[in-house]
Amino acid sequence: MQTLSTPVKAAITELTAQQHEPFYLYDLDQLAKHLKTINDQSIVKLWYAVKANPLSAVIQTLDQAGFDFDVASSGELKQVLSQGIDAKRVLNTGPAKSKQQIEEFLTLGVTTFVAESVNQVAWLQEAALRHDTQLRILLRVQLRWPNNEKNPLGGDSLTPFGLGADEWATISLIDYPNLDFAGLHIFQWGNMLDASKLASLWQQMIAPLVSLSKRLKMNLRILDLGGGLGIPYSREDSAIDWQAILTSLAQFKADAQVDELWMELGRYAVGECGYYLNPIIEQKKNYGANQLILAGGINHLLRPAVTGQAFPATLLRESQATTVPFTLHGPLCTALDNLGEHQLPADAYENDWLLFSQCGAYGFTESMPYFLCHTLPAEFIYQAGEVRCMRAPLTPSEYLR
C-alpha cells in the first residue's frame, strides 16, 4: 500500500481548506514511477483497461509510459482518441459489441478485437469486408474450473464473457477471410494478490487453450491473460510480487509456445495513485456502536457495497486520541450506503476530513453519483509539485433537466 508523500499531503490539506464537498486527487508522479517499474520488461505486452479510470490526464500518463489501450465502449474509445492516441493502439473488449458499435470502431480506425461470440465473429467479418480491411481477432474463452473452484468473475454460474471451448470449436476459421485469428483471450478472476495462485491458474489453462487452438487449426501467436492483478485494501494484505508474476509469465510463455503474451491492467496500473477526500458531517453513537456520517458515500465509492471490501480510510489531520472502531455511512437514504468499519481517532468530528486511499481505480466512474441529487465530486491531479483541477464540482442544478 502506497504511503502518502509529504508534498501530496500538503497539497491535499490545502485543498480541503478550499473545498466544501468530497473530491478526488490523483498523484501522477507516483503513477508514472509505478508504470515505469512494471513496463520495463519484454515478457508481456501491457494494455491499460480504461474502465479503471478514464480521466484524460491518467490516460496521457499511461500513453507516455508506453501502454496501449483496452476499451469496452464507444465512450471510452472516443476519450482515448481525443488524447491523440492512434486507433491502431486500441484493443476492443467487452461482452456487448453490437453491429453498430463494430461499424463505428472500424470507421474510427480500430483493427484489433476480442470476439465474445460466434455472432460477433460473423459481424466483424461483415464489417471488415465492407471496409475492405483485415482485422486482428482474439477469441475469448470461458473455462470451467475443477473441483467447483469459484471463478471470481462469475462463481459457478455462466457469465457473458466469451464462450466455452466446445462452442468455439464449432466454427471454421477459413469462413472468415478478412479476420486474422491471432490468438485466444482468457480472464476469469479479479483483484488477485497471490502470485503463486495466479501462476497455478495460468498453468492449468495451457492445455485447454492449446488444445482449442489445434481444434480450430489456429496458428496460436498471442495469448491474452486479461488482468486481475490486485492491490491491497487492508493493512493485513501484502502487495502482489511483480517479479514473481514476470517469472511465472515467462514460464507460461515458453510452455504455451506463443510469440506474445498480453495483459490488460486496470486496478494494478492506477489504483494506488488515487485519493478520495470526504468531510465528516457528524459523529454519533447508536446501540453502543460508533458511527460517522459523511458527505459522500457509495454515490462516489460504490465498490464497498458491491464487494463488501472497503477502501482504506484515515483521519487527514494528526490526532493523539485513542482509536476506536467507527462504521462509516454516506448521505444516501439506503442502508447500502456503508463505507466499512475503520479504526479511527475517537475525536473525529464534524468539519474533519477522512482520506480514502487506493482510489485511483474503480472510484467515481464506477459509482452511482446521481442518486439523491448530490454534488458530483471534483477531480484534481498532482504533478511536478502543482495541483490542477480536471473537473470542477458539478451541482444538481447544473446536471438536472
Tab-separated table of C-alpha atoms in Angstrom:
chain	number	residue	atom	x	y	z
A	1	MET	CA	0.000	0.000	0.000
A	2	GLN	CA	1.426	3.383	-1.040
A	3	THR	CA	2.378	5.921	1.634
A	4	LEU	CA	1.118	9.454	1.151
A	5	SER	CA	4.119	11.685	0.457
A	6	THR	CA	4.612	14.909	2.411
A	7	PRO	CA	4.140	17.229	-0.616
A	8	VAL	CA	0.965	15.443	-1.705
A	9	LYS	CA	-0.440	15.526	1.833
A	10	ALA	CA	0.294	19.253	1.986
A	11	ALA	CA	-1.491	19.754	-1.331
A	12	ILE	CA	-4.494	17.773	-0.119
A	13	THR	CA	-4.638	19.685	3.170
A	14	GLU	CA	-4.643	22.963	1.253
A	15	LEU	CA	-7.434	21.720	-0.993
A	16	THR	CA	-9.600	20.725	1.982
A	17	ALA	CA	-9.324	24.297	3.253
A	18	GLN	CA	-10.790	25.479	-0.066
A	19	GLN	CA	-13.351	22.767	-0.813
A	20	HIS	CA	-16.660	22.040	0.887
A	21	GLU	CA	-17.579	18.852	-0.975
A	22	PRO	CA	-15.791	15.497	-1.409
A	23	PHE	CA	-13.159	15.337	-4.144
A	24	TYR	CA	-10.578	13.076	-5.768
A	25	LEU	CA	-6.861	13.678	-6.231
A	26	TYR	CA	-4.552	11.566	-8.405
A	27	ASP	CA	-0.787	11.645	-7.860
A	28	LEU	CA	0.528	11.393	-11.427
A	29	ASP	CA	4.185	11.489	-10.345
A	30	GLN	CA	3.581	8.377	-8.256
A	31	LEU	CA	1.674	6.816	-11.154
A	32	ALA	CA	4.456	7.465	-13.686
A	33	LYS	CA	7.053	5.921	-11.365
A	34	HIS	CA	4.933	2.803	-10.869
A	35	LEU	CA	4.238	2.408	-14.587
A	36	LYS	CA	7.947	2.593	-15.429
A	37	THR	CA	8.631	-0.179	-12.920
A	38	ILE	CA	6.086	-2.596	-14.378
A	39	ASN	CA	6.577	-1.802	-18.078
A	40	ASP	CA	10.375	-2.024	-18.079
A	41	GLN	CA	10.379	-5.647	-19.288
A	42	SER	CA	9.915	-7.639	-22.504
A	43	ILE	CA	7.873	-10.605	-21.262
A	44	VAL	CA	4.311	-9.303	-21.555
A	45	LYS	CA	2.673	-6.530	-23.579
A	46	LEU	CA	0.666	-4.297	-21.252
A	47	TRP	CA	-2.586	-2.608	-22.206
A	48	TYR	CA	-4.444	-0.185	-19.953
A	49	ALA	CA	-8.044	-1.146	-19.152
A	50	VAL	CA	-9.663	2.290	-19.471
A	51	LYS	CA	-12.676	1.222	-17.397
A	52	ALA	CA	-10.494	1.543	-14.272
A	53	ASN	CA	-10.148	5.316	-14.648
A	54	PRO	CA	-10.860	7.183	-17.919
A	55	LEU	CA	-9.627	10.615	-16.783
A	56	SER	CA	-7.710	12.293	-19.625
A	57	ALA	CA	-4.609	13.061	-17.532
A	58	VAL	CA	-4.444	9.436	-16.372
A	59	ILE	CA	-4.701	8.194	-19.971
A	60	GLN	CA	-1.963	10.609	-21.026
A	61	THR	CA	0.329	9.309	-18.276
A	62	LEU	CA	-0.271	5.715	-19.426
A	63	ASP	CA	0.417	6.774	-23.006
A	64	GLN	CA	3.736	8.353	-22.022
A	65	ALA	CA	4.645	5.136	-20.185
A	66	GLY	CA	4.226	3.090	-23.378
A	67	PHE	CA	0.905	1.396	-22.673
A	68	ASP	CA	-1.694	0.699	-25.353
A	69	PHE	CA	-5.409	0.849	-24.531
A	70	ASP	CA	-8.224	-1.629	-23.878
A	71	VAL	CA	-11.629	-0.015	-24.393
A	72	ALA	CA	-15.058	-1.560	-23.935
A	73	SER	CA	-17.388	1.163	-25.201
A	74	SER	CA	-17.685	3.930	-27.762
A	75	GLY	CA	-17.312	6.493	-24.991
A	76	GLU	CA	-14.027	5.005	-23.818
A	77	LEU	CA	-12.764	4.832	-27.403
A	78	LYS	CA	-13.518	8.495	-28.074
A	79	GLN	CA	-11.900	9.508	-24.779
A	80	VAL	CA	-8.699	7.669	-25.779
A	81	LEU	CA	-8.671	9.027	-29.331
A	82	SER	CA	-9.229	12.570	-28.028
A	83	GLN	CA	-5.837	12.312	-26.309
A	84	GLY	CA	-4.148	11.977	-29.721
A	85	ILE	CA	-3.671	8.203	-29.450
A	86	ASP	CA	-3.747	6.209	-32.697
A	87	ALA	CA	-6.705	3.825	-33.060
A	88	LYS	CA	-4.245	1.083	-34.079
A	89	ARG	CA	-3.159	1.078	-30.416
A	90	VAL	CA	-6.662	0.197	-29.223
A	91	LEU	CA	-7.992	-3.245	-28.294
A	92	ASN	CA	-11.790	-3.574	-28.160
A	93	THR	CA	-13.018	-5.859	-25.376
A	94	GLY	CA	-16.397	-6.114	-23.650
A	95	PRO	CA	-19.306	-8.548	-23.992
A	96	ALA	CA	-21.794	-6.256	-25.783
A	97	LYS	CA	-20.451	-5.446	-29.243
A	98	SER	CA	-23.402	-4.546	-31.442
A	99	LYS	CA	-23.223	-4.302	-35.214
A	100	GLN	CA	-23.488	-0.528	-34.834
A	101	GLN	CA	-20.584	-0.371	-32.378
A	102	ILE	CA	-18.390	-2.588	-34.551
A	103	GLU	CA	-19.101	-0.332	-37.540
A	104	GLU	CA	-18.233	2.756	-35.503
A	105	PHE	CA	-14.973	1.250	-34.252
A	106	LEU	CA	-13.856	0.300	-37.765
A	107	THR	CA	-14.798	3.739	-39.087
A	108	LEU	CA	-12.611	5.297	-36.368
A	109	GLY	CA	-9.698	3.013	-37.269
A	110	VAL	CA	-9.708	0.220	-34.670
A	111	THR	CA	-8.375	-3.082	-36.064
A	112	THR	CA	-7.925	-5.343	-33.002
A	113	PHE	CA	-10.907	-7.009	-31.347
A	114	VAL	CA	-11.690	-9.645	-28.732
A	115	ALA	CA	-14.671	-11.642	-30.027
A	116	GLU	CA	-17.077	-12.884	-27.361
A	117	SER	CA	-19.442	-14.945	-29.520
A	118	VAL	CA	-19.956	-16.615	-32.880
A	119	ASN	CA	-22.310	-13.745	-33.774
A	120	GLN	CA	-19.582	-11.207	-33.116
A	121	VAL	CA	-17.168	-13.130	-35.336
A	122	ALA	CA	-19.706	-13.010	-38.181
A	123	TRP	CA	-20.422	-9.306	-37.628
A	124	LEU	CA	-16.697	-8.481	-37.563
A	125	GLN	CA	-16.220	-10.348	-40.855
A	126	GLU	CA	-19.125	-8.482	-42.465
A	127	ALA	CA	-17.792	-5.113	-41.301
A	128	ALA	CA	-14.219	-5.893	-42.346
A	129	LEU	CA	-15.447	-6.897	-45.800
A	130	ARG	CA	-17.391	-3.622	-46.158
A	131	HIS	CA	-14.312	-1.651	-45.147
A	132	ASP	CA	-12.007	-3.812	-47.317
A	133	THR	CA	-9.665	-4.378	-44.382
A	134	GLN	CA	-8.127	-7.128	-42.247
A	135	LEU	CA	-8.855	-7.296	-38.533
A	136	ARG	CA	-6.814	-8.977	-35.816
A	137	ILE	CA	-9.075	-11.159	-33.673
A	138	LEU	CA	-8.714	-12.922	-30.335
A	139	LEU	CA	-11.432	-15.368	-29.270
A	140	ARG	CA	-12.410	-15.067	-25.628
A	141	VAL	CA	-12.611	-18.436	-23.904
A	142	GLN	CA	-14.628	-19.159	-20.758
A	143	LEU	CA	-13.260	-22.180	-18.918
A	144	ARG	CA	-14.819	-24.220	-16.137
A	145	TRP	CA	-12.555	-24.940	-13.190
A	146	PRO	CA	-12.099	-28.338	-11.488
A	147	ASN	CA	-13.388	-29.211	-8.029
A	148	ASN	CA	-16.069	-26.497	-8.174
A	149	GLU	CA	-13.428	-23.819	-7.625
A	150	LYS	CA	-15.042	-20.392	-7.702
A	151	ASN	CA	-14.492	-18.272	-10.792
A	152	PRO	CA	-14.051	-14.784	-9.301
A	153	LEU	CA	-15.911	-13.111	-12.187
A	154	GLY	CA	-18.855	-15.451	-12.176
A	155	GLY	CA	-18.762	-18.020	-9.389
A	156	ASP	CA	-20.131	-21.324	-10.653
A	157	SER	CA	-22.637	-19.576	-12.936
A	158	LEU	CA	-22.375	-18.709	-16.586
A	159	THR	CA	-21.016	-15.272	-17.442
A	160	PRO	CA	-21.448	-13.238	-20.641
A	161	PHE	CA	-17.686	-13.269	-21.221
A	162	GLY	CA	-16.726	-15.392	-24.238
A	163	LEU	CA	-17.672	-18.995	-24.949
A	164	GLY	CA	-16.593	-22.421	-23.790
A	165	ALA	CA	-14.043	-24.360	-25.833
A	166	ASP	CA	-16.662	-26.711	-27.299
A	167	GLU	CA	-18.787	-23.784	-28.507
A	168	TRP	CA	-15.807	-22.129	-30.183
A	169	ALA	CA	-14.746	-25.401	-31.786
A	170	THR	CA	-17.906	-25.372	-33.939
A	171	ILE	CA	-16.654	-22.545	-36.185
A	172	SER	CA	-14.346	-22.833	-39.188
A	173	LEU	CA	-11.802	-20.025	-39.298
A	174	ILE	CA	-11.425	-20.187	-43.065
A	175	ASP	CA	-15.022	-18.995	-43.400
A	176	TYR	CA	-13.872	-15.529	-42.261
A	177	PRO	CA	-11.166	-14.454	-44.741
A	178	ASN	CA	-10.964	-10.855	-43.502
A	179	LEU	CA	-10.194	-11.922	-39.943
A	180	ASP	CA	-6.719	-12.822	-38.731
A	181	PHE	CA	-7.357	-15.120	-35.762
A	182	ALA	CA	-4.162	-14.329	-33.896
A	183	GLY	CA	-4.926	-15.875	-30.519
A	184	LEU	CA	-7.123	-16.525	-27.525
A	185	HIS	CA	-8.212	-14.370	-24.599
A	186	ILE	CA	-8.909	-15.731	-21.117
A	187	PHE	CA	-9.729	-13.732	-17.979
A	188	GLN	CA	-11.801	-15.087	-15.105
A	189	TRP	CA	-10.522	-13.562	-11.868
A	190	GLY	CA	-10.232	-10.214	-10.129
A	191	ASN	CA	-8.022	-8.425	-7.567
A	192	MET	CA	-5.660	-11.349	-7.013
A	193	LEU	CA	-2.802	-10.747	-4.549
A	194	ASP	CA	-1.256	-14.237	-4.543
A	195	ALA	CA	1.345	-14.596	-7.304
A	196	SER	CA	1.638	-18.347	-6.762
A	197	LYS	CA	-2.145	-18.794	-7.068
A	198	LEU	CA	-2.117	-16.895	-10.344
A	199	ALA	CA	0.786	-18.988	-11.605
A	200	SER	CA	-1.184	-22.138	-10.791
A	201	LEU	CA	-4.278	-20.859	-12.610
A	202	TRP	CA	-2.239	-19.904	-15.659
A	203	GLN	CA	-0.548	-23.296	-15.818
A	204	GLN	CA	-3.951	-25.039	-15.686
A	205	MET	CA	-5.030	-23.004	-18.702
A	206	ILE	CA	-2.245	-24.023	-21.083
A	207	ALA	CA	-3.565	-27.460	-22.033
A	208	PRO	CA	-7.205	-26.496	-22.789
A	209	LEU	CA	-6.207	-23.339	-24.675
A	210	VAL	CA	-3.563	-25.035	-26.804
A	211	SER	CA	-5.965	-27.917	-27.428
A	212	LEU	CA	-8.656	-25.476	-28.612
A	213	SER	CA	-6.225	-23.737	-30.969
A	214	LYS	CA	-5.425	-27.102	-32.557
A	215	ARG	CA	-9.127	-27.985	-32.925
A	216	LEU	CA	-9.610	-24.644	-34.690
A	217	LYS	CA	-6.458	-25.084	-36.795
A	218	MET	CA	-5.393	-21.702	-35.411
A	219	ASN	CA	-1.806	-20.510	-35.566
A	220	LEU	CA	-1.729	-19.528	-31.893
A	221	ARG	CA	0.563	-16.492	-31.740
A	222	ILE	CA	-0.981	-14.499	-28.880
A	223	LEU	CA	-2.418	-15.457	-25.502
A	224	ASP	CA	-4.155	-12.646	-23.641
A	225	LEU	CA	-4.458	-13.278	-19.904
A	226	GLY	CA	-6.633	-10.242	-19.168
A	227	GLY	CA	-5.921	-8.574	-15.851
A	228	GLY	CA	-6.886	-9.484	-12.322
A	229	LEU	CA	-3.718	-8.353	-10.554
A	230	GLY	CA	-4.787	-6.818	-7.280
A	231	ILE	CA	-3.770	-4.114	-4.846
A	232	PRO	CA	-4.158	-4.405	-1.068
A	233	TYR	CA	-7.170	-2.721	0.502
A	234	SER	CA	-6.325	-3.905	4.006
A	235	ARG	CA	-3.194	-3.448	6.098
A	236	GLU	CA	-3.212	-7.210	6.625
A	237	ASP	CA	-2.749	-7.785	2.880
A	238	SER	CA	0.597	-7.721	1.101
A	239	ALA	CA	1.197	-6.315	-2.359
A	240	ILE	CA	1.483	-8.838	-5.158
A	241	ASP	CA	5.071	-9.747	-6.133
A	242	TRP	CA	5.551	-8.294	-9.628
A	243	GLN	CA	8.869	-10.028	-10.195
A	244	ALA	CA	7.273	-13.362	-9.293
A	245	ILE	CA	4.488	-12.576	-11.776
A	246	LEU	CA	7.042	-11.920	-14.536
A	247	THR	CA	8.839	-15.189	-13.757
A	248	SER	CA	5.552	-17.107	-13.987
A	249	LEU	CA	4.624	-15.360	-17.234
A	250	ALA	CA	7.974	-16.164	-18.810
A	251	GLN	CA	7.477	-19.841	-17.968
A	252	PHE	CA	3.886	-19.763	-19.232
A	253	LYS	CA	5.003	-18.177	-22.499
A	254	ALA	CA	7.635	-20.849	-23.029
A	255	ASP	CA	5.296	-23.722	-22.136
A	256	ALA	CA	2.486	-22.447	-24.368
A	257	GLN	CA	4.952	-21.730	-27.191
A	258	VAL	CA	3.387	-18.436	-28.207
A	259	ASP	CA	5.032	-15.344	-29.653
A	260	GLU	CA	3.287	-12.837	-27.390
A	261	LEU	CA	1.573	-12.592	-24.028
A	262	TRP	CA	-0.836	-9.719	-23.402
A	263	MET	CA	-2.440	-8.389	-20.242
A	264	GLU	CA	-4.928	-5.565	-19.670
A	265	LEU	CA	-4.158	-3.884	-16.365
A	266	GLY	CA	-6.604	-1.534	-14.664
A	267	ARG	CA	-6.552	-1.577	-10.877
A	268	TYR	CA	-2.925	-2.731	-10.683
A	269	ALA	CA	-1.847	0.053	-13.053
A	270	VAL	CA	-3.592	3.042	-11.475
A	271	GLY	CA	-5.320	2.029	-8.228
A	272	GLU	CA	-2.666	3.191	-5.801
A	273	CYS	CA	-2.277	6.689	-7.287
A	274	GLY	CA	-5.711	7.956	-6.222
A	275	TYR	CA	-7.159	9.516	-3.065
A	276	TYR	CA	-10.728	10.452	-2.153
A	277	LEU	CA	-11.304	13.173	0.439
A	278	ASN	CA	-14.587	13.154	2.321
A	279	PRO	CA	-15.736	15.586	5.056
A	280	ILE	CA	-17.412	14.300	8.210
A	281	ILE	CA	-20.945	15.596	8.793
A	282	GLU	CA	-21.338	14.240	12.322
A	283	GLN	CA	-20.278	11.607	14.842
A	284	LYS	CA	-22.913	9.706	16.794
A	285	LYS	CA	-23.350	6.581	18.889
A	286	ASN	CA	-26.139	4.139	18.133
A	287	TYR	CA	-26.834	0.927	20.113
A	288	GLY	CA	-23.323	1.220	21.510
A	289	ALA	CA	-21.688	1.493	18.073
A	290	ASN	CA	-19.683	4.488	16.877
A	291	GLN	CA	-20.894	5.982	13.609
A	292	LEU	CA	-19.583	8.701	11.322
A	293	ILE	CA	-21.964	10.245	8.802
A	294	LEU	CA	-20.078	11.539	5.764
A	295	ALA	CA	-20.792	13.952	2.926
A	296	GLY	CA	-20.043	11.274	0.339
A	297	GLY	CA	-20.743	7.554	0.212
A	298	ILE	CA	-21.479	4.960	-2.428
A	299	ASN	CA	-22.597	7.776	-4.712
A	300	HIS	CA	-18.821	8.347	-5.043
A	301	LEU	CA	-17.342	4.981	-3.981
A	302	LEU	CA	-19.628	2.095	-4.900
A	303	ARG	CA	-17.081	-0.701	-4.506
A	304	PRO	CA	-17.713	-1.416	-0.775
A	305	ALA	CA	-21.407	-2.120	-1.472
A	306	VAL	CA	-20.548	-4.386	-4.419
A	307	THR	CA	-17.641	-6.353	-2.933
A	308	GLY	CA	-18.036	-5.967	0.824
A	309	GLN	CA	-14.459	-4.667	0.934
A	310	ALA	CA	-13.847	-1.046	1.946
A	311	PHE	CA	-11.247	1.399	0.718
A	312	PRO	CA	-8.666	2.201	3.444
A	313	ALA	CA	-9.600	5.316	5.437
A	314	THR	CA	-7.634	7.566	7.809
A	315	LEU	CA	-8.234	10.901	9.510
A	316	LEU	CA	-6.448	13.576	7.476
A	317	ARG	CA	-5.286	15.677	10.429
A	318	GLU	CA	-2.960	14.415	13.134
A	319	SER	CA	-4.627	13.221	16.340
A	320	GLN	CA	-3.338	11.845	19.636
A	321	ALA	CA	-6.736	10.402	20.570
A	322	THR	CA	-7.218	6.687	21.098
A	323	THR	CA	-8.502	4.901	18.018
A	324	VAL	CA	-11.894	3.203	18.202
A	325	PRO	CA	-13.983	1.351	15.594
A	326	PHE	CA	-16.283	3.554	13.524
A	327	THR	CA	-18.780	2.487	10.893
A	328	LEU	CA	-18.788	4.980	8.031
A	329	HIS	CA	-22.075	5.951	6.389
A	330	GLY	CA	-22.697	8.165	3.380
A	331	PRO	CA	-25.594	10.586	2.760
A	332	LEU	CA	-27.891	8.292	0.764
A	333	CYS	CA	-31.251	7.044	2.032
A	334	THR	CA	-30.297	3.383	1.913
A	335	ALA	CA	-28.539	1.069	4.361
A	336	LEU	CA	-26.305	0.029	1.449
A	337	ASP	CA	-24.504	3.363	1.790
A	338	ASN	CA	-21.824	1.965	4.077
A	339	LEU	CA	-18.093	2.517	3.526
A	340	GLY	CA	-16.996	-0.098	6.058
A	341	GLU	CA	-15.740	-0.235	9.630
A	342	HIS	CA	-12.443	1.512	10.357
A	343	GLN	CA	-10.218	2.201	13.350
A	344	LEU	CA	-10.127	5.988	13.650
A	345	PRO	CA	-9.288	8.525	16.378
A	346	ALA	CA	-12.135	8.983	18.834
A	347	ASP	CA	-12.063	12.753	18.313
A	348	ALA	CA	-13.047	12.579	14.622
A	349	TYR	CA	-15.885	15.091	14.421
A	350	GLU	CA	-17.756	17.344	12.009
A	351	ASN	CA	-15.534	19.520	9.806
A	352	ASP	CA	-12.780	16.902	9.904
A	353	TRP	CA	-11.847	15.163	6.643
A	354	LEU	CA	-11.271	11.482	6.011
A	355	LEU	CA	-8.729	10.387	3.413
A	356	PHE	CA	-9.537	7.209	1.464
A	357	SER	CA	-6.595	5.665	-0.380
A	358	GLN	CA	-6.254	3.105	-3.225
A	359	CYS	CA	-8.922	5.115	-5.084
A	360	GLY	CA	-7.186	5.558	-8.443
A	361	ALA	CA	-9.267	2.746	-9.935
A	362	TYR	CA	-12.973	1.935	-9.754
A	363	GLY	CA	-13.797	5.146	-7.934
A	364	PHE	CA	-16.026	7.866	-9.319
A	365	THR	CA	-16.895	6.351	-12.719
A	366	GLU	CA	-17.980	3.080	-11.066
A	367	SER	CA	-20.198	4.881	-8.574
A	368	MET	CA	-23.894	5.893	-8.581
A	369	PRO	CA	-23.473	9.693	-8.499
A	370	TYR	CA	-26.980	10.895	-9.331
A	371	PHE	CA	-28.944	9.167	-6.566
A	372	LEU	CA	-30.432	11.805	-4.215
A	373	CYS	CA	-29.066	14.633	-6.409
A	374	HIS	CA	-25.842	15.407	-4.567
A	375	THR	CA	-22.985	17.457	-5.999
A	376	LEU	CA	-20.633	15.456	-8.210
A	377	PRO	CA	-17.077	15.355	-6.813
A	378	ALA	CA	-14.257	17.390	-8.319
A	379	GLU	CA	-11.184	15.610	-9.679
A	380	PHE	CA	-7.708	17.069	-9.189
A	381	ILE	CA	-4.279	15.917	-10.306
A	382	TYR	CA	-0.924	16.439	-8.604
A	383	GLN	CA	2.046	16.576	-10.970
A	384	ALA	CA	5.528	18.104	-10.678
A	385	GLY	CA	4.596	19.945	-7.498
A	386	GLU	CA	1.443	21.507	-8.896
A	387	VAL	CA	-2.261	20.817	-8.364
A	388	ARG	CA	-4.651	21.168	-11.284
A	389	CYS	CA	-8.438	20.832	-11.334
A	390	MET	CA	-9.513	18.482	-14.131
A	391	ARG	CA	-13.228	18.735	-13.358
A	392	ALA	CA	-14.876	21.206	-11.000
A	393	PRO	CA	-17.700	20.098	-8.668
A	394	LEU	CA	-20.977	19.814	-10.551
A	395	THR	CA	-24.105	20.855	-8.671
A	396	PRO	CA	-27.536	19.289	-9.235
A	397	SER	CA	-28.811	22.494	-10.857
A	398	GLU	CA	-26.048	22.083	-13.448
A	399	TYR	CA	-26.799	18.467	-14.384
A	400	LEU	CA	-30.548	18.077	-13.776
A	401	ARG	CA	-33.051	18.929	-16.500
